[in-house]
Amino acid sequence: SETERSVAFCDHTIRSSAVMVVSDATKDRRFKHNRLVQGDQGIRFYAGAPLLTQSGHALGSLCVIDSKPREFTEREGKLLRDLATMVMAQVERTMSVGRINEITHMPNRAQINGDLTDLARAGDPGHRSLVLLDIMSGEQLQAALLALGVSALESSARLVAARLSAFLGEGTALYHVSETRFAFLLQGD
């Protein structure tokens, strides 16, 4: 059900940001003795593009495989790269579902929980302070809803988010964790 990494063509693909093309695997020193190449129905042609996150981490590859040797044009290589980019855009969009506040388009509570978990798993020894900022109480929120309506409060939340982001700067992630609460992490003691 799965190809072990030691014989996978894709293992070579993810080590680079470029498309990898093997026109005839029986003539390629890296693959000619590979068990996936041996035999009549073995792999002869391979073209793969790495599936890269925005940070440059390879999740896998998008590849085309054939049992006959083939040539692969520069245009086809560009098309494969473009398809890999489209796949990653969809993967990242899917990963962000449920992790973005719909009003401010900022990372939400699920995202900060995931980010804090990632920091803990990484064993990051740095000291941080988690800051939670309530822009109004629950009672104030109810009164504002009655007096101003939902759209005015949504506009206010976007304005607060923009001002907090500008104040914190690009190096500090701001999270919109509830209707009236924002959160961010400060580095140091």
PDB file of C-alpha atoms in Angstrom:
ATOM      1  CA  SER A   1       0.000   0.000   0.000  1.00  0.00           C
ATOM      2  CA  GLU A   2       2.971   2.288   0.427  1.00  0.00           C
ATOM      3  CA  THR A   3       6.416   2.520  -1.117  1.00  0.00           C
ATOM      4  CA  GLU A   4       9.202   2.597   1.426  1.00  0.00           C
ATOM      5  CA  ARG A   5      11.272   5.746   1.255  1.00  0.00           C
ATOM      6  CA  SER A   6      14.529   3.970   0.421  1.00  0.00           C
ATOM      7  CA  VAL A   7      13.245   3.040  -3.072  1.00  0.00           C
ATOM      8  CA  ALA A   8      10.819   5.913  -3.696  1.00  0.00           C
ATOM      9  CA  PHE A   9      11.558   8.245  -6.590  1.00  0.00           C
ATOM     10  CA  CYS A  10       9.680  10.929  -4.672  1.00  0.00           C
ATOM     11  CA  ASP A  11      12.304  10.844  -1.920  1.00  0.00           C
ATOM     12  CA  HIS A  12      14.728  12.360  -4.429  1.00  0.00           C
ATOM     13  CA  THR A  13      12.122  14.876  -5.636  1.00  0.00           C
ATOM     14  CA  ILE A  14      11.449  16.391  -2.214  1.00  0.00           C
ATOM     15  CA  ARG A  15      15.135  17.179  -1.681  1.00  0.00           C
ATOM     16  CA  SER A  16      14.940  19.993  -4.229  1.00  0.00           C
ATOM     17  CA  SER A  17      12.521  22.715  -5.227  1.00  0.00           C
ATOM     18  CA  ALA A  18      12.885  21.813  -8.921  1.00  0.00           C
ATOM     19  CA  VAL A  19      10.962  19.303 -11.033  1.00  0.00           C
ATOM     20  CA  MET A  20      12.838  16.005 -11.220  1.00  0.00           C
ATOM     21  CA  VAL A  21      12.646  14.126 -14.538  1.00  0.00           C
ATOM     22  CA  VAL A  22      13.896  10.593 -15.207  1.00  0.00           C
ATOM     23  CA  SER A  23      13.348   9.900 -18.911  1.00  0.00           C
ATOM     24  CA  ASP A  24      14.423   6.241 -18.684  1.00  0.00           C
ATOM     25  CA  ALA A  25      14.914   4.806 -15.203  1.00  0.00           C
ATOM     26  CA  THR A  26      16.768   1.748 -16.569  1.00  0.00           C
ATOM     27  CA  LYS A  27      19.559   4.116 -17.666  1.00  0.00           C
ATOM     28  CA  ASP A  28      19.646   6.282 -14.543  1.00  0.00           C
ATOM     29  CA  ARG A  29      22.382   5.256 -12.076  1.00  0.00           C
ATOM     30  CA  ARG A  30      20.141   6.132  -9.093  1.00  0.00           C
ATOM     31  CA  PHE A  31      17.269   3.866 -10.169  1.00  0.00           C
ATOM     32  CA  LYS A  32      18.404   1.186 -12.622  1.00  0.00           C
ATOM     33  CA  HIS A  33      18.753  -1.425  -9.820  1.00  0.00           C
ATOM     34  CA  ASN A  34      15.602  -0.284  -8.008  1.00  0.00           C
ATOM     35  CA  ARG A  35      13.006  -3.065  -7.581  1.00  0.00           C
ATOM     36  CA  LEU A  36      10.306  -0.664  -8.837  1.00  0.00           C
ATOM     37  CA  VAL A  37      12.175  -0.399 -12.142  1.00  0.00           C
ATOM     38  CA  GLN A  38      12.982  -4.090 -12.637  1.00  0.00           C
ATOM     39  CA  GLY A  39      10.673  -6.225 -14.804  1.00  0.00           C
ATOM     40  CA  ASP A  40       8.527  -5.562 -17.855  1.00  0.00           C
ATOM     41  CA  GLN A  41       5.977  -3.351 -16.099  1.00  0.00           C
ATOM     42  CA  GLY A  42       8.505  -1.444 -14.009  1.00  0.00           C
ATOM     43  CA  ILE A  43       8.817   2.310 -13.886  1.00  0.00           C
ATOM     44  CA  ARG A  44      10.650   3.697 -16.888  1.00  0.00           C
ATOM     45  CA  PHE A  45       9.574   7.343 -16.816  1.00  0.00           C
ATOM     46  CA  TYR A  46       9.153   9.619 -13.805  1.00  0.00           C
ATOM     47  CA  ALA A  47       8.533  13.351 -13.506  1.00  0.00           C
ATOM     48  CA  GLY A  48       7.828  14.826 -10.081  1.00  0.00           C
ATOM     49  CA  ALA A  49       7.363  18.268  -8.568  1.00  0.00           C
ATOM     50  CA  PRO A  50       7.793  18.741  -4.815  1.00  0.00           C
ATOM     51  CA  LEU A  51       4.740  19.844  -2.857  1.00  0.00           C
ATOM     52  CA  LEU A  52       6.202  22.729  -0.852  1.00  0.00           C
ATOM     53  CA  THR A  53       4.595  24.677   1.962  1.00  0.00           C
ATOM     54  CA  GLN A  54       5.002  28.452   1.977  1.00  0.00           C
ATOM     55  CA  SER A  55       7.881  28.006   4.431  1.00  0.00           C
ATOM     56  CA  GLY A  56       9.648  25.663   1.974  1.00  0.00           C
ATOM     57  CA  HIS A  57       8.945  22.336   3.735  1.00  0.00           C
ATOM     58  CA  ALA A  58       8.249  19.461   1.308  1.00  0.00           C
ATOM     59  CA  LEU A  59       5.145  17.432   2.173  1.00  0.00           C
ATOM     60  CA  GLY A  60       5.508  15.058  -0.771  1.00  0.00           C
ATOM     61  CA  SER A  61       5.421  15.223  -4.531  1.00  0.00           C
ATOM     62  CA  LEU A  62       3.029  15.360  -7.446  1.00  0.00           C
ATOM     63  CA  CYS A  63       4.322  12.945 -10.043  1.00  0.00           C
ATOM     64  CA  VAL A  64       3.695  11.359 -13.426  1.00  0.00           C
ATOM     65  CA  ILE A  65       4.888   7.775 -13.905  1.00  0.00           C
ATOM     66  CA  ASP A  66       4.896   5.534 -16.976  1.00  0.00           C
ATOM     67  CA  SER A  67       6.121   2.049 -17.857  1.00  0.00           C
ATOM     68  CA  LYS A  68       7.646   3.431 -21.092  1.00  0.00           C
ATOM     69  CA  PRO A  69      10.561   5.869 -21.439  1.00  0.00           C
ATOM     70  CA  ARG A  70       9.463   9.385 -22.373  1.00  0.00           C
ATOM     71  CA  GLU A  71      10.824  12.854 -22.981  1.00  0.00           C
ATOM     72  CA  PHE A  72       9.503  15.724 -20.875  1.00  0.00           C
ATOM     73  CA  THR A  73       9.458  19.229 -22.322  1.00  0.00           C
ATOM     74  CA  GLU A  74      10.146  22.442 -20.457  1.00  0.00           C
ATOM     75  CA  ARG A  75       6.491  23.407 -21.018  1.00  0.00           C
ATOM     76  CA  GLU A  76       5.331  20.135 -19.412  1.00  0.00           C
ATOM     77  CA  GLY A  77       7.697  20.806 -16.502  1.00  0.00           C
ATOM     78  CA  LYS A  78       6.160  24.235 -15.989  1.00  0.00           C
ATOM     79  CA  LEU A  79       2.689  22.700 -16.107  1.00  0.00           C
ATOM     80  CA  LEU A  80       3.653  20.099 -13.481  1.00  0.00           C
ATOM     81  CA  ARG A  81       5.106  22.871 -11.244  1.00  0.00           C
ATOM     82  CA  ASP A  82       1.916  24.900 -11.674  1.00  0.00           C
ATOM     83  CA  LEU A  83      -0.235  21.889 -10.777  1.00  0.00           C
ATOM     84  CA  ALA A  84       1.895  21.255  -7.664  1.00  0.00           C
ATOM     85  CA  THR A  85       1.430  24.909  -6.664  1.00  0.00           C
ATOM     86  CA  MET A  86      -2.335  24.562  -7.107  1.00  0.00           C
ATOM     87  CA  VAL A  87      -2.361  21.373  -5.011  1.00  0.00           C
ATOM     88  CA  MET A  88      -0.468  23.121  -2.214  1.00  0.00           C
ATOM     89  CA  ALA A  89      -2.791  26.124  -2.323  1.00  0.00           C
ATOM     90  CA  GLN A  90      -5.706  23.748  -1.804  1.00  0.00           C
ATOM     91  CA  VAL A  91      -3.875  21.837   0.957  1.00  0.00           C
ATOM     92  CA  GLU A  92      -3.074  25.070   2.796  1.00  0.00           C
ATOM     93  CA  ARG A  93      -6.631  26.349   2.310  1.00  0.00           C
ATOM     94  CA  THR A  94      -7.999  23.090   3.718  1.00  0.00           C
ATOM     95  CA  MET A  95      -5.600  23.258   6.654  1.00  0.00           C
ATOM     96  CA  SER A  96      -6.739  26.796   7.456  1.00  0.00           C
ATOM     97  CA  VAL A  97     -10.438  25.845   7.553  1.00  0.00           C
ATOM     98  CA  GLY A  98     -11.570  26.245  11.131  1.00  0.00           C
ATOM     99  CA  ARG A  99      -8.376  28.111  12.048  1.00  0.00           C
ATOM    100  CA  ILE A 100      -9.230  31.579  10.742  1.00  0.00           C
ATOM    101  CA  ASN A 101     -11.643  34.053  12.301  1.00  0.00           C
ATOM    102  CA  GLU A 102     -14.253  34.870   9.654  1.00  0.00           C
ATOM    103  CA  ILE A 103     -14.589  38.525  10.653  1.00  0.00           C
ATOM    104  CA  THR A 104     -10.945  39.631  10.947  1.00  0.00           C
ATOM    105  CA  HIS A 105      -9.352  36.855   8.870  1.00  0.00           C
ATOM    106  CA  MET A 106      -6.825  36.347  11.653  1.00  0.00           C
ATOM    107  CA  PRO A 107      -5.735  33.059  13.204  1.00  0.00           C
ATOM    108  CA  ASN A 108      -8.290  31.928  15.794  1.00  0.00           C
ATOM    109  CA  ARG A 109      -8.327  29.916  19.043  1.00  0.00           C
ATOM    110  CA  ALA A 110      -7.802  26.581  17.245  1.00  0.00           C
ATOM    111  CA  GLN A 111      -4.739  28.026  15.515  1.00  0.00           C
ATOM    112  CA  ILE A 112      -3.166  29.398  18.699  1.00  0.00           C
ATOM    113  CA  ASN A 113      -3.778  26.062  20.398  1.00  0.00           C
ATOM    114  CA  GLY A 114      -2.006  24.326  17.514  1.00  0.00           C
ATOM    115  CA  ASP A 115       0.847  26.840  17.530  1.00  0.00           C
ATOM    116  CA  LEU A 116       1.340  26.469  21.296  1.00  0.00           C
ATOM    117  CA  THR A 117       1.315  22.679  20.927  1.00  0.00           C
ATOM    118  CA  ASP A 118       3.926  22.923  18.156  1.00  0.00           C
ATOM    119  CA  LEU A 119       6.136  25.105  20.379  1.00  0.00           C
ATOM    120  CA  ALA A 120       5.860  22.606  23.232  1.00  0.00           C
ATOM    121  CA  ARG A 121       6.637  19.632  20.973  1.00  0.00           C
ATOM    122  CA  ALA A 122       9.634  21.425  19.483  1.00  0.00           C
ATOM    123  CA  GLY A 123      11.065  21.776  22.965  1.00  0.00           C
ATOM    124  CA  ASP A 124      11.619  25.478  22.384  1.00  0.00           C
ATOM    125  CA  PRO A 125      13.418  26.713  25.534  1.00  0.00           C
ATOM    126  CA  GLY A 126      12.516  30.365  24.954  1.00  0.00           C
ATOM    127  CA  HIS A 127      10.394  32.217  27.488  1.00  0.00           C
ATOM    128  CA  ARG A 128       7.142  33.692  26.290  1.00  0.00           C
ATOM    129  CA  SER A 129       4.188  35.436  27.823  1.00  0.00           C
ATOM    130  CA  LEU A 130       0.700  34.785  26.518  1.00  0.00           C
ATOM    131  CA  VAL A 131      -1.264  38.030  26.485  1.00  0.00           C
ATOM    132  CA  LEU A 132      -5.072  37.947  26.332  1.00  0.00           C
ATOM    133  CA  LEU A 133      -6.772  41.237  25.598  1.00  0.00           C
ATOM    134  CA  ASP A 134     -10.534  41.645  26.024  1.00  0.00           C
ATOM    135  CA  ILE A 135     -11.855  44.654  24.145  1.00  0.00           C
ATOM    136  CA  MET A 136     -15.165  44.524  26.059  1.00  0.00           C
ATOM    137  CA  SER A 137     -17.002  42.355  28.560  1.00  0.00           C
ATOM    138  CA  GLY A 138     -19.871  40.030  27.679  1.00  0.00           C
ATOM    139  CA  GLU A 139     -22.378  42.544  29.086  1.00  0.00           C
ATOM    140  CA  GLN A 140     -20.833  45.362  27.039  1.00  0.00           C
ATOM    141  CA  LEU A 141     -20.967  43.159  23.945  1.00  0.00           C
ATOM    142  CA  GLN A 142     -24.696  42.495  24.426  1.00  0.00           C
ATOM    143  CA  ALA A 143     -25.422  46.194  24.959  1.00  0.00           C
ATOM    144  CA  ALA A 144     -23.366  47.155  21.890  1.00  0.00           C
ATOM    145  CA  LEU A 145     -25.157  44.550  19.778  1.00  0.00           C
ATOM    146  CA  LEU A 146     -28.525  45.992  20.766  1.00  0.00           C
ATOM    147  CA  ALA A 147     -27.427  49.590  20.244  1.00  0.00           C
ATOM    148  CA  LEU A 148     -25.210  49.313  17.138  1.00  0.00           C
ATOM    149  CA  GLY A 149     -25.967  46.003  15.458  1.00  0.00           C
ATOM    150  CA  VAL A 150     -23.724  43.192  14.248  1.00  0.00           C
ATOM    151  CA  SER A 151     -22.104  44.949  11.278  1.00  0.00           C
ATOM    152  CA  ALA A 152     -20.876  47.882  13.404  1.00  0.00           C
ATOM    153  CA  LEU A 153     -19.313  45.484  15.896  1.00  0.00           C
ATOM    154  CA  GLU A 154     -17.676  43.489  13.117  1.00  0.00           C
ATOM    155  CA  SER A 155     -16.213  46.713  11.677  1.00  0.00           C
ATOM    156  CA  SER A 156     -14.945  47.629  15.148  1.00  0.00           C
ATOM    157  CA  ALA A 157     -13.327  44.212  15.565  1.00  0.00           C
ATOM    158  CA  ARG A 158     -11.543  44.622  12.214  1.00  0.00           C
ATOM    159  CA  LEU A 159     -10.357  48.091  13.230  1.00  0.00           C
ATOM    160  CA  VAL A 160      -9.053  46.851  16.598  1.00  0.00           C
ATOM    161  CA  ALA A 161      -7.325  43.939  14.850  1.00  0.00           C
ATOM    162  CA  ALA A 162      -5.628  46.261  12.360  1.00  0.00           C
ATOM    163  CA  ARG A 163      -4.439  48.649  15.076  1.00  0.00           C
ATOM    164  CA  LEU A 164      -3.159  45.825  17.290  1.00  0.00           C
ATOM    165  CA  SER A 165      -1.327  44.257  14.342  1.00  0.00           C
ATOM    166  CA  ALA A 166       0.301  47.570  13.484  1.00  0.00           C
ATOM    167  CA  PHE A 167       1.272  48.127  17.132  1.00  0.00           C
ATOM    168  CA  LEU A 168       2.743  44.629  17.555  1.00  0.00           C
ATOM    169  CA  GLY A 169       4.586  44.636  14.226  1.00  0.00           C
ATOM    170  CA  GLU A 170       5.259  41.848  11.752  1.00  0.00           C
ATOM    171  CA  GLY A 171       7.233  39.655  14.160  1.00  0.00           C
ATOM    172  CA  THR A 172       4.318  38.985  16.525  1.00  0.00           C
ATOM    173  CA  ALA A 173       1.336  36.871  15.522  1.00  0.00           C
ATOM    174  CA  LEU A 174      -2.028  38.209  16.622  1.00  0.00           C
ATOM    175  CA  TYR A 175      -4.923  35.801  17.176  1.00  0.00           C
ATOM    176  CA  HIS A 176      -8.657  36.609  17.325  1.00  0.00           C
ATOM    177  CA  VAL A 177      -9.689  33.956  19.863  1.00  0.00           C
ATOM    178  CA  SER A 178     -13.293  34.939  20.668  1.00  0.00           C
ATOM    179  CA  GLU A 179     -15.809  37.631  19.772  1.00  0.00           C
ATOM    180  CA  THR A 180     -14.120  40.201  22.000  1.00  0.00           C
ATOM    181  CA  ARG A 181     -10.728  38.677  22.802  1.00  0.00           C
ATOM    182  CA  PHE A 182      -7.372  38.845  21.051  1.00  0.00           C
ATOM    183  CA  ALA A 183      -4.196  37.012  22.012  1.00  0.00           C
ATOM    184  CA  PHE A 184      -0.494  37.236  21.213  1.00  0.00           C
ATOM    185  CA  LEU A 185       2.785  35.846  22.492  1.00  0.00           C
ATOM    186  CA  LEU A 186       5.590  38.090  23.692  1.00  0.00           C
ATOM    187  CA  GLN A 187       9.186  36.867  23.568  1.00  0.00           C
ATOM    188  CA  GLY A 188      11.443  36.997  26.644  1.00  0.00           C
ATOM    189  CA  ASP A 189      10.904  37.185  30.396  1.00  0.00           C
TER     190      ASP A 189
END
